[in-house]
CSV table of C-alpha atoms in Angstrom, one decimal:
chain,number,residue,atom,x,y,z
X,106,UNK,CA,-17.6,28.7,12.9
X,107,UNK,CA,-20.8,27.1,12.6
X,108,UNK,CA,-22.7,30.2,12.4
X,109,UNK,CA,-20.6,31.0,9.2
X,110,UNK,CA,-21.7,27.6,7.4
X,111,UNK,CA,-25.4,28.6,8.9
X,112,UNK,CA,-24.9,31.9,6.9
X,113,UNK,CA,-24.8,30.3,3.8
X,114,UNK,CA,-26.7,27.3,4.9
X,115,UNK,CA,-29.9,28.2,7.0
X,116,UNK,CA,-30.9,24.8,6.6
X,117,UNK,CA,-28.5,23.1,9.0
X,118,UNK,CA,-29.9,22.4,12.4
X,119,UNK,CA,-28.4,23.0,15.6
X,120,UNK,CA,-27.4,20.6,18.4
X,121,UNK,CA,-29.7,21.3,20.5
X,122,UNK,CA,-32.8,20.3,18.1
X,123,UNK,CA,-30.7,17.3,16.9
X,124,UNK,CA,-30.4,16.1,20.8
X,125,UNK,CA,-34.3,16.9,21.3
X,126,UNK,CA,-35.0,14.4,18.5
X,127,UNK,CA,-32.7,12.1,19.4
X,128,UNK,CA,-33.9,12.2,23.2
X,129,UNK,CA,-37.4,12.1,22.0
X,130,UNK,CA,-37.3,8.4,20.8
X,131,UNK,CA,-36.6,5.4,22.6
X,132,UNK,CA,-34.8,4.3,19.2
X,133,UNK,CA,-32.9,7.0,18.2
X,134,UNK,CA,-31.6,7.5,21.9
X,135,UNK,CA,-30.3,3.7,22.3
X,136,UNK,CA,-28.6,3.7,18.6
X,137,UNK,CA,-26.9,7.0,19.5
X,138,UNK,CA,-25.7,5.5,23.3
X,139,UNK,CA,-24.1,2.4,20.8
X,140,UNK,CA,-21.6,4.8,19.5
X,141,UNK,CA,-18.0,5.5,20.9
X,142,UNK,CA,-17.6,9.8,22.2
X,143,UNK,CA,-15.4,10.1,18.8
X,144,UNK,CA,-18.7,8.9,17.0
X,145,UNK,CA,-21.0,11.1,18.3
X,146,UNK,CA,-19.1,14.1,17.9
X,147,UNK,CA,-18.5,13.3,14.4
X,148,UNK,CA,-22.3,12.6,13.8
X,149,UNK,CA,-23.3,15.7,15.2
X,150,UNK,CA,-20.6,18.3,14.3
X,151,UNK,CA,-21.5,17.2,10.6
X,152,UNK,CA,-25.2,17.4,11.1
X,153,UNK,CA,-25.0,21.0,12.8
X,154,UNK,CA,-22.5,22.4,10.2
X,155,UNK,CA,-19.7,22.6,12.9
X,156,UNK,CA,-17.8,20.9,10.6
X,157,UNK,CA,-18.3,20.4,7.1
X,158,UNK,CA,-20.0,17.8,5.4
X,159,UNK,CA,-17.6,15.0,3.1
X,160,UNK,CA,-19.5,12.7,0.7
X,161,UNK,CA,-17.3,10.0,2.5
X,162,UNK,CA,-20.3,8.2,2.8
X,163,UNK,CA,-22.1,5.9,1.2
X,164,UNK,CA,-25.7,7.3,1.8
X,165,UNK,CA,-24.7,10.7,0.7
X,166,UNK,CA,-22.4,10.2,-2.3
X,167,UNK,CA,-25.4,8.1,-3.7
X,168,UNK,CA,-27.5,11.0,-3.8
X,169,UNK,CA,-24.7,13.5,-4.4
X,170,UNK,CA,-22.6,11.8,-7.1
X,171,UNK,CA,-25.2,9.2,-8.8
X,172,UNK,CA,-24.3,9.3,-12.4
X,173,UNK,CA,-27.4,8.4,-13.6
X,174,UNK,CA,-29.4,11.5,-12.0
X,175,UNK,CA,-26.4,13.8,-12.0
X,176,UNK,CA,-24.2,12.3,-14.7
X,177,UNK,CA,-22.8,16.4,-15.5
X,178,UNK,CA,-21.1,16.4,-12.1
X,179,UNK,CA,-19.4,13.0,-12.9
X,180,UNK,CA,-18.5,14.0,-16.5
X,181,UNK,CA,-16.9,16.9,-15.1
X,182,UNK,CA,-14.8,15.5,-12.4
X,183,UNK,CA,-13.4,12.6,-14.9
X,184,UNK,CA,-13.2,15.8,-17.2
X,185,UNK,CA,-11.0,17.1,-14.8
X,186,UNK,CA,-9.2,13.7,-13.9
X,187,UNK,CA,-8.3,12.6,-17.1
X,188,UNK,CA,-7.4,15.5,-18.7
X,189,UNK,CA,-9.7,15.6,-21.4
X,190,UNK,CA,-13.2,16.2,-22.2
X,191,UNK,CA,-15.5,13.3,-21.2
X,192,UNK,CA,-19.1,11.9,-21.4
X,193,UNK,CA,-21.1,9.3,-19.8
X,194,UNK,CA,-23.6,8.1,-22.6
X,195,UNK,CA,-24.0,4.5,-19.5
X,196,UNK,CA,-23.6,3.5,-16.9
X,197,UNK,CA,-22.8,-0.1,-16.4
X,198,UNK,CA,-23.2,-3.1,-14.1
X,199,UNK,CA,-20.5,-3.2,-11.6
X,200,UNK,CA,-18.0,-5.7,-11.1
X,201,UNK,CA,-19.6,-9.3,-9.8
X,202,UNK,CA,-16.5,-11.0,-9.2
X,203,UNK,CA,-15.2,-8.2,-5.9
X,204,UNK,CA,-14.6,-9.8,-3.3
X,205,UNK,CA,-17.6,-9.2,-0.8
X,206,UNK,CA,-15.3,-7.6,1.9
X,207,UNK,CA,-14.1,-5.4,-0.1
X,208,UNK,CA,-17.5,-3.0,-0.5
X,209,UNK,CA,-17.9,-1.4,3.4
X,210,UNK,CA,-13.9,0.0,2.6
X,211,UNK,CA,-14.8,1.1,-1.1
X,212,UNK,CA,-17.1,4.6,-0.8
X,213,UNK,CA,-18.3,4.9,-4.4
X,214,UNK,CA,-17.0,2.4,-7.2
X,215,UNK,CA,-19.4,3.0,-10.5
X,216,UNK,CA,-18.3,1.9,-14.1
X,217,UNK,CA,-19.5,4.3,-17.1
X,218,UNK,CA,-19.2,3.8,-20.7
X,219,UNK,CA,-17.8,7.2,-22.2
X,220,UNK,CA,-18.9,9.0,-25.4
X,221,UNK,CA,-15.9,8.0,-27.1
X,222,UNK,CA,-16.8,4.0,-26.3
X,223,UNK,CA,-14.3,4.3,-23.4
X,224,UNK,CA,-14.7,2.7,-20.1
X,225,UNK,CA,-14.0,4.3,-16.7
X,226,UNK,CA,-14.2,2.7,-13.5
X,227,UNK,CA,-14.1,5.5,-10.8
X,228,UNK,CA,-14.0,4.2,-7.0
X,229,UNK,CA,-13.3,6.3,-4.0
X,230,UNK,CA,-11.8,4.1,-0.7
X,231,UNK,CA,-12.2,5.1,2.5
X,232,UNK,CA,-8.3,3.4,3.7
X,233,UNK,CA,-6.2,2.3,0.8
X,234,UNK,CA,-6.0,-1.7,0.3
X,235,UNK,CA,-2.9,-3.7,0.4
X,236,UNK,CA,-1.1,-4.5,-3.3
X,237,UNK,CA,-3.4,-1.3,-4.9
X,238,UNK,CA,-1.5,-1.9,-8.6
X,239,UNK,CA,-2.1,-5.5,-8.7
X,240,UNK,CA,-5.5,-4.7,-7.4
X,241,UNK,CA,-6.6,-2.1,-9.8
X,242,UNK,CA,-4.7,-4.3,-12.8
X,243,UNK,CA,-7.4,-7.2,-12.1
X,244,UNK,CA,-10.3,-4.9,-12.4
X,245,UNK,CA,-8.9,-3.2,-14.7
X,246,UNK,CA,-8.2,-6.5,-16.9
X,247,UNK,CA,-11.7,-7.4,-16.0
X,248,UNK,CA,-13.6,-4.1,-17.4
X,249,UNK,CA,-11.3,-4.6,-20.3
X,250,UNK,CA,-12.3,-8.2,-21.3
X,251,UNK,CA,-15.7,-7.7,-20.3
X,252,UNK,CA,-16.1,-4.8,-23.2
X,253,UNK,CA,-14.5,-7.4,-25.4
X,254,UNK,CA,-17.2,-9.7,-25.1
X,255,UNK,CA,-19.6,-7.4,-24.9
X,256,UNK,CA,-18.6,-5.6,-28.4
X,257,UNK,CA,-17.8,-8.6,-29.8
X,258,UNK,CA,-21.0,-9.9,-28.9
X,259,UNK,CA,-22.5,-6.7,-30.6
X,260,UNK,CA,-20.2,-6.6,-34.0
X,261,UNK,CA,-20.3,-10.1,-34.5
X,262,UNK,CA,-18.3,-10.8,-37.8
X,263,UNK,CA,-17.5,-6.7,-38.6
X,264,UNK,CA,-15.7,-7.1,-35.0
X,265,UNK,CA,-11.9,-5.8,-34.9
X,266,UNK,CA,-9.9,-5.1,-32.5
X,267,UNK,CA,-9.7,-1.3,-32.6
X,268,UNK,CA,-13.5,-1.7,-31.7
X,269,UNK,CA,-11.9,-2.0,-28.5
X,270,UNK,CA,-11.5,1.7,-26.3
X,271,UNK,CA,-9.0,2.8,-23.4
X,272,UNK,CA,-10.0,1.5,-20.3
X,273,UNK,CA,-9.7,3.8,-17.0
X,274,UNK,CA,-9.1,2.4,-13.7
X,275,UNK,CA,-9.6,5.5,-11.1
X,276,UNK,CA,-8.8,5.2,-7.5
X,277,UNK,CA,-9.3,8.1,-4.9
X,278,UNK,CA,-7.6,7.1,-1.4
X,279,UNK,CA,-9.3,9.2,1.4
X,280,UNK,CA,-6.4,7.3,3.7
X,281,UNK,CA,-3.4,6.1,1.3
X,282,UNK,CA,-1.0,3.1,1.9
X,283,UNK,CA,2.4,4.1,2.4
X,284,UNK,CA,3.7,4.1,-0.9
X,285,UNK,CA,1.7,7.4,-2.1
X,286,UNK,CA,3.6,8.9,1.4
X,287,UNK,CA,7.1,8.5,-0.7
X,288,UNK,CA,6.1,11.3,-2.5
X,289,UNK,CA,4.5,14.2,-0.4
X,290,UNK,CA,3.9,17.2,-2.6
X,291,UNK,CA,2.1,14.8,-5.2
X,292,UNK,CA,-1.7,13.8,-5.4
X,293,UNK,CA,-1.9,13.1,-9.2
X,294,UNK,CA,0.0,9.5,-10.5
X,295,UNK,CA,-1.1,8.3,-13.9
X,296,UNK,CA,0.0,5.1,-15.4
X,297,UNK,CA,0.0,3.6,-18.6
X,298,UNK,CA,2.0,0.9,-20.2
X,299,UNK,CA,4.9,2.3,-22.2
X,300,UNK,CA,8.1,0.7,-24.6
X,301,UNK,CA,11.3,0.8,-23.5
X,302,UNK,CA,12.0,1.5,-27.0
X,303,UNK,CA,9.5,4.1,-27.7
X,304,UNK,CA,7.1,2.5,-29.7
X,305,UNK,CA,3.5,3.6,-29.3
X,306,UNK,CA,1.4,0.8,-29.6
X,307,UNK,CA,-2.2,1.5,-27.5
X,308,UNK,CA,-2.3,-1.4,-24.9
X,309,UNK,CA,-5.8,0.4,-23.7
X,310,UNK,CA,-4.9,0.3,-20.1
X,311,UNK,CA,-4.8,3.3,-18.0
X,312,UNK,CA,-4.8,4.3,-14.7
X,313,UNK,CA,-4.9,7.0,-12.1
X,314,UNK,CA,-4.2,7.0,-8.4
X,315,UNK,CA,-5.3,9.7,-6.3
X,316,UNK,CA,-4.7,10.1,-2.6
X,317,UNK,CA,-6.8,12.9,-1.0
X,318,UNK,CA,-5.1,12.6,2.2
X,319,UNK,CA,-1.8,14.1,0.5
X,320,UNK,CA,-3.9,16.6,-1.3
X,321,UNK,CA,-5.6,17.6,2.2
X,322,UNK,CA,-2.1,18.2,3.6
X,323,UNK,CA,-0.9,20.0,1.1
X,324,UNK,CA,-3.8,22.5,0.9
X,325,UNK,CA,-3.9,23.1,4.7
X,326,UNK,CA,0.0,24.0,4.6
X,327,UNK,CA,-1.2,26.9,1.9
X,328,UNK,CA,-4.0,27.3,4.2
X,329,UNK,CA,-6.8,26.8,1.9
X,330,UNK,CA,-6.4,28.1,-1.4
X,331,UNK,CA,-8.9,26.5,-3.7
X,332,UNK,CA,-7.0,27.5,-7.7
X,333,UNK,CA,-9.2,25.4,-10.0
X,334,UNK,CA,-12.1,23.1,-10.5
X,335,UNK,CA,-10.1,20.1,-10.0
X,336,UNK,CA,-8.7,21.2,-6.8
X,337,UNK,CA,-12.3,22.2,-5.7
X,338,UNK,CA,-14.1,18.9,-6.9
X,339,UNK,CA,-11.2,17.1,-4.5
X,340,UNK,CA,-11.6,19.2,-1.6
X,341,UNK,CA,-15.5,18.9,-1.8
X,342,UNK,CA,-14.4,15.1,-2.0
X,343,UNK,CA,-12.3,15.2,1.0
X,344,UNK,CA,-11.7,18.0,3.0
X,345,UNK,CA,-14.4,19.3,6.3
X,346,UNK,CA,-12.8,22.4,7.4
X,347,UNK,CA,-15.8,25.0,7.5
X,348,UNK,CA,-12.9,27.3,5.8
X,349,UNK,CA,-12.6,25.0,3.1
X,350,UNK,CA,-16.5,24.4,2.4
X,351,UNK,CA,-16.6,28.6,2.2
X,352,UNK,CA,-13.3,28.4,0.3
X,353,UNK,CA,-15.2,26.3,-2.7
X,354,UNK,CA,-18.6,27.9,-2.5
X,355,UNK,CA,-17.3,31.4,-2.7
X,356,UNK,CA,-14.9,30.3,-5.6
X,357,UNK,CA,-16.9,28.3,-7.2
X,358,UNK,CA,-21.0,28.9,-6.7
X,359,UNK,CA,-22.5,25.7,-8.1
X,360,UNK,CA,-20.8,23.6,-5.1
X,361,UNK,CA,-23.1,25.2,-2.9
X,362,UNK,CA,-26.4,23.4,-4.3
X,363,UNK,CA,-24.6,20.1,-3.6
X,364,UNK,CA,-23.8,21.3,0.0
X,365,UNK,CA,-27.3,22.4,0.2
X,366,UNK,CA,-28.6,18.8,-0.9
X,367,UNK,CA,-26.3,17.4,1.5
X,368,UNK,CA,-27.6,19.2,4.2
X,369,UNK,CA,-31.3,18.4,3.4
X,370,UNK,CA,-30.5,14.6,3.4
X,371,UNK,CA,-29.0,15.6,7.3
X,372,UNK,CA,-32.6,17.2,8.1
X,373,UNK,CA,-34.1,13.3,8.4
X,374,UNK,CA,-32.4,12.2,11.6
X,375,UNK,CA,-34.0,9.5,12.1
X,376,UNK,CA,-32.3,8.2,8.1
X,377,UNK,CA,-29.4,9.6,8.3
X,378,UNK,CA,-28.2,7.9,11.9
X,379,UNK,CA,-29.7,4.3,10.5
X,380,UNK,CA,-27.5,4.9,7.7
X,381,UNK,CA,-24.6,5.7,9.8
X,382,UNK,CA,-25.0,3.4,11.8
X,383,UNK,CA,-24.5,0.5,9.2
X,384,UNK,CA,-21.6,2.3,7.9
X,385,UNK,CA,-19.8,2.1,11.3
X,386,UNK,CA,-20.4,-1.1,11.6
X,387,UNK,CA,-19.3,-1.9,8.4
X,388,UNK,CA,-16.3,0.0,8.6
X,389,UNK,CA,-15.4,-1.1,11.9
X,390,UNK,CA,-15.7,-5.1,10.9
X,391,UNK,CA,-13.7,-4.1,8.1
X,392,UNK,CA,-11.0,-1.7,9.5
X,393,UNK,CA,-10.4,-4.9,11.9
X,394,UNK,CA,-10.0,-7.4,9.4
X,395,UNK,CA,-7.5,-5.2,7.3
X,396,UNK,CA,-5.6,-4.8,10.6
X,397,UNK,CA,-5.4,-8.5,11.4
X,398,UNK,CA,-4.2,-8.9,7.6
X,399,UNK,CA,-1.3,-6.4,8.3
X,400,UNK,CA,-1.2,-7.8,11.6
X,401,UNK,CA,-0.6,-11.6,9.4
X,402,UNK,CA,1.8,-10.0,6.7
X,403,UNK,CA,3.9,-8.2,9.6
X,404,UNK,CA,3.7,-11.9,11.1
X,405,UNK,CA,4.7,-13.4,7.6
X,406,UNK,CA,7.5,-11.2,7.1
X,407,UNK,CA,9.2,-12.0,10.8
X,408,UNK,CA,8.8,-15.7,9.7
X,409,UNK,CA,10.8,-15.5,6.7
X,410,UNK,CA,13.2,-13.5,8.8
X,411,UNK,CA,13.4,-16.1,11.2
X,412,UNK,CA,13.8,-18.5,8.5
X,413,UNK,CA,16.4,-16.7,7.0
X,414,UNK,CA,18.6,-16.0,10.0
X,415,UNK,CA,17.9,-19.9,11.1
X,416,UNK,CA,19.5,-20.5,7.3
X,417,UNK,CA,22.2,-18.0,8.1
X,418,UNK,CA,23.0,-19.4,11.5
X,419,UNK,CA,23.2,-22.8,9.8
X,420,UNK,CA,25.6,-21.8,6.8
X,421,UNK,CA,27.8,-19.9,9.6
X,422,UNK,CA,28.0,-23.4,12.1
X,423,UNK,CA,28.4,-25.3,8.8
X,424,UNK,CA,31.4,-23.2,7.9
X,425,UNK,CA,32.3,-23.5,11.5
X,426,UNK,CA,32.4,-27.0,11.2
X,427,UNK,CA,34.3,-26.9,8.0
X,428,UNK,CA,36.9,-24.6,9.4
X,429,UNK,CA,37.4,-26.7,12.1
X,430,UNK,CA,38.0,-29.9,10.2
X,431,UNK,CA,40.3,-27.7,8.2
X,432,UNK,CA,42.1,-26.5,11.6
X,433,UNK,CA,42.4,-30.5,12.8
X,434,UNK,CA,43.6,-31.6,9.6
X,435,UNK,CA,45.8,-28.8,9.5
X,436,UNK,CA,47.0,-29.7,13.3
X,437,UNK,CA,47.2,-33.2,12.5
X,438,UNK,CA,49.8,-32.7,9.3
X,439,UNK,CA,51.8,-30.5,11.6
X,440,UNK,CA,51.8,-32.8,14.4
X,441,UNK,CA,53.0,-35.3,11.6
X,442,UNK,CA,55.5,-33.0,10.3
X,443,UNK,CA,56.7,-32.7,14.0
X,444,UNK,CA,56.9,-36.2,14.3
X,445,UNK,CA,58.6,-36.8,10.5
X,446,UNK,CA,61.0,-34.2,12.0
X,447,UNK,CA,61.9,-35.4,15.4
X,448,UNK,CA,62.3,-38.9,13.9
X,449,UNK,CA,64.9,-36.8,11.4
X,450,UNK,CA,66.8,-35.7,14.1
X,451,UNK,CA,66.8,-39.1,16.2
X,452,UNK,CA,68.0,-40.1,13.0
X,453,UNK,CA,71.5,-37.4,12.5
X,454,UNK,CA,72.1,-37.4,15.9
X,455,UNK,CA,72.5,-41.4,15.8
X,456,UNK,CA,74.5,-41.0,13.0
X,457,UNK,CA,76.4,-38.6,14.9
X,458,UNK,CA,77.2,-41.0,17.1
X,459,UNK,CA,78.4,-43.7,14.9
X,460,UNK,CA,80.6,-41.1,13.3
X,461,UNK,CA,82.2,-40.1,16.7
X,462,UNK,CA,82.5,-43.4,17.8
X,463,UNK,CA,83.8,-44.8,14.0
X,464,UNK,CA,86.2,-41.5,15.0
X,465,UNK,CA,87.4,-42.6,18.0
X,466,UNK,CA,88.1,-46.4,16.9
X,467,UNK,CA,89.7,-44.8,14.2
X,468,UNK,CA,92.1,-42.6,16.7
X,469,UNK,CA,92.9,-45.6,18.9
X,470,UNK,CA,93.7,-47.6,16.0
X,471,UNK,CA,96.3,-45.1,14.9
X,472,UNK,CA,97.6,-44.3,18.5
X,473,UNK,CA,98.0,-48.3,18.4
X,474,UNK,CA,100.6,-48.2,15.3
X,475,UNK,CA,102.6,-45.5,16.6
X,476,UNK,CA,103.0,-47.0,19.6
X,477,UNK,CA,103.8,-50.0,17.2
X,478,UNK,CA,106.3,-48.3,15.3
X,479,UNK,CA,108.2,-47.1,18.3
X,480,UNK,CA,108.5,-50.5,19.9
X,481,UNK,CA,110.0,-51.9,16.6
C-alpha cells in the first residue's frame, strides 16, 4: 500500500533511508530508542506513506492550516461548517485566559474575524475534555465580550448593540467524550439559543461540535466513499487509511498539494522527530492528568454514593427504631389491656361468688322456714 501513496507521492521516503538517518546520528538514534514500539511505528509508517499522513499535529497543521498564509483553505472549511459562505478579513489574538494545560490536548485553536464582522473560534482536540458545553460557553462568552470592548472601543459614541456579530465556537473531537457516542450515525451538532415561545431574538451565540471519530466510523462502514468537500476536508482532518488519502485526491485534486506539503515537511527528519518528540511528551503528561481527573470524578461519584447509601442506611435504622418503639408501645398497651382484662375477670368471677354464696344463704334461709312451718 505504500507503493500506491509513493505513486502519487514520489517524495515520501522509505524506511530504510529513514533508519539510515536515524542510525547515522548519535541524536536522532537515542531520541528514537525513548519512544514506546507503538511510537515508532507510528512515526515511521507516517513518514514512509505506509499510512497516511493526519494534520493531528501541531507542527504540521501550522504549516498546513495557518490562516494567515493559507486563509482560502480555512475560509472554505468554515464555508463548509457553517453552512454559509465565509471570509477571514483577521485573524486575532487567541484566548489569554486558557488554562495552560489545556494547549498539548488542543491541536489547532485560531480565532478569525469574518467578512461579515463575525467571529469564529475554530479548535481541533486531540481527546475531548470533560464538561465540553460549559467549556465552549466560557470561550465562547469570552470571544463575545471581548468584541464588545473591542468595537465599542472603536465606535465610541455611534456604538449600538447590533454593531455586535454572531459568534462561532467550533470544536472538532479527533477522540469524543461519550456523550457524542449517544448518537452514532451523527458527526454534525449545531447549537444556538432558541425561545420556547418562538420568538427570534439573535442572542449571537453559536456553536458546533464535531466528532471525527464518529465520522471515521461511519465512512469505514461505507468503506470510503468521500461525496462532498465537507466530507473530504474531515477525512483529510482525520482519517490515515492510504484508501482514504487516494479516496480525496482522486475526488478532489487540490488535496493533493496539501499532502504533497505535508510530505515535504516529513523529508527533514531530524525536525520532524524533535517536533514529535515534544508532542508525545506533551500529550502523554496530559493524557495522564485527564485520566487522574476521571480517575478523581469516578472517585467523587463513589463518595456521594457512599454518602448516600450511609444516609439511606441511617433513615432505614431510624425507621427501624421508630417501628420498634411503635411495636413496644404497641406490646406495652396490650400487655395493659391483658392486665385491665384479667383484673375484669378476677373481678365477675368474685362476684360470682358472692352471688352463689348470697344464693346459697338465701336457700338455707328458706329450707329453715319450711322446716319452721312444719314444726308449728
Amino acid at each position: 500500500m505504500a507503493n500506491k501513496l509513493q505513486e502519487y507521492f514520489p517524495m515520501i521516503q522509505t524506511r530504510e533511508s529513514i533508519m539510515e538517518q536515524i542510525e547515522a546520528d548519535r541524536h536522532l538514534k537515542s531520541m528514537f530508542e525513548q519512544w514506546g514500539e507503538n511510537h515508532r511505528q507510528e512515526f515511521l509508517d507516517f513518514c514512509t506513506g505506509v499510512r497516511g499522513v493526519k494534520p493531528m499535529y501541531d507542527f504540521i497543521s501550522k504549516e498546513i492550516l495557518n490562516p494567515e498564509t493559507v486563509p482560502e483553505r480555512i475560509d472554505e472549511l468554515l464555508s463548509l461548517l457553517l453552512g454559509q459562505e465565509v471570509h477571514i478579513i483577521e485573524v486575532l489574538p487567541g484566548d489569554s485566559t486558557r488554562i495552560a494545560d489545556e494547549t498539548s490536548l488542543v491541536i489547532m485553536d485560531i480565532v478569525v474575524q469574518l467578512k461579515d464582522g463575525s467571529i469564529a473560534n475554530l479548535e481541533i482536540q486531540k481527546i475531548g475534555y470533560k464538561f465540553p458545553g460549559e467549556r465552549s460557553a466560557c470561550y465562547s462568552a469570552d470571544l463575545l465580550l471581548r468584541q464588545y470592548k473591542r468595537v465599542r472601543s472603536k465606535r465610541k459614541k455611534k456604538f449600538v448593540y447590533k454593531d455586535i456579530k454572531e459568534v462561532y465556537t467550533i470544536v472538532l473531537f479527533e477522540q469524543s467524550t461519550s456523550a457524542f457516542h449517544q448518537f452514532p450515525d451523527t458527526y454534525l451538532h449545531y447549537f444556538e439559543q432558541k425561545s420556547n415561545t418562538g420568538i427570534e431574538i439573535n442572542l449571537l451565540q453559536k456553536y458546533l461540535f464535531v466528532p471525527l471519530d464518529i465520522f471515521r466510523e461511519i465512512q469505514q462502514n461505507k468503506h470510503i466513499r468521500i461525496e462532498n468537500r465537507l466530507e473530504a476536508w474531515l477525512a483529510f482532518l482525520s482519517m490515515d487509511e492510504p484508501e482514504a488519502v487516494i479516496s480525496i485526491i482522486e475526488k478532489y485534486s487540490d488535496f493533493k498539494a496539501m499532502y504533497g506539503q505535508i510530505y515535504e515537511i516529513c523529508r527533514n527528519i531530524e525536525e520532524v522527530m524533535g517536533m514529535f518528540s515534544k508532542e508525545l511528551r506533551e500529550l502523554d503528561r496530559n493524557t495522564v492528568q485527564l485520566m487522574i481527573d476521571e480517575m478523581q470524578e469516578e472517585l467523587n461519584q463513589v463518595k456521594r454514593k457512599v454518602e448516600e447509601e450511609k444516609q439511606k442506611a441511617e433513615e432505614e435504622k431510624q425507621k427501624a427504631e421508630e417501628e420498634k418503639q411503635k411495636a413496644e408501645e404497641e406490646k406495652q398497651k396490650a400487655e395493659e389491656e391483658r392486665q385491665k382484662a384479667e383484673e375484669e375477670r378476677q373481678k365477675a368471677e368474685r362476684k360470682e361468688q358472692e352471688l352463689e354464696e348470697t344464693r346459697q344463704a338465701y336457700e338455707k334461709a328458706l329450707k329453715r322456714i319450711e322446716e319452721l312451718e312444719r314444726t308449728s
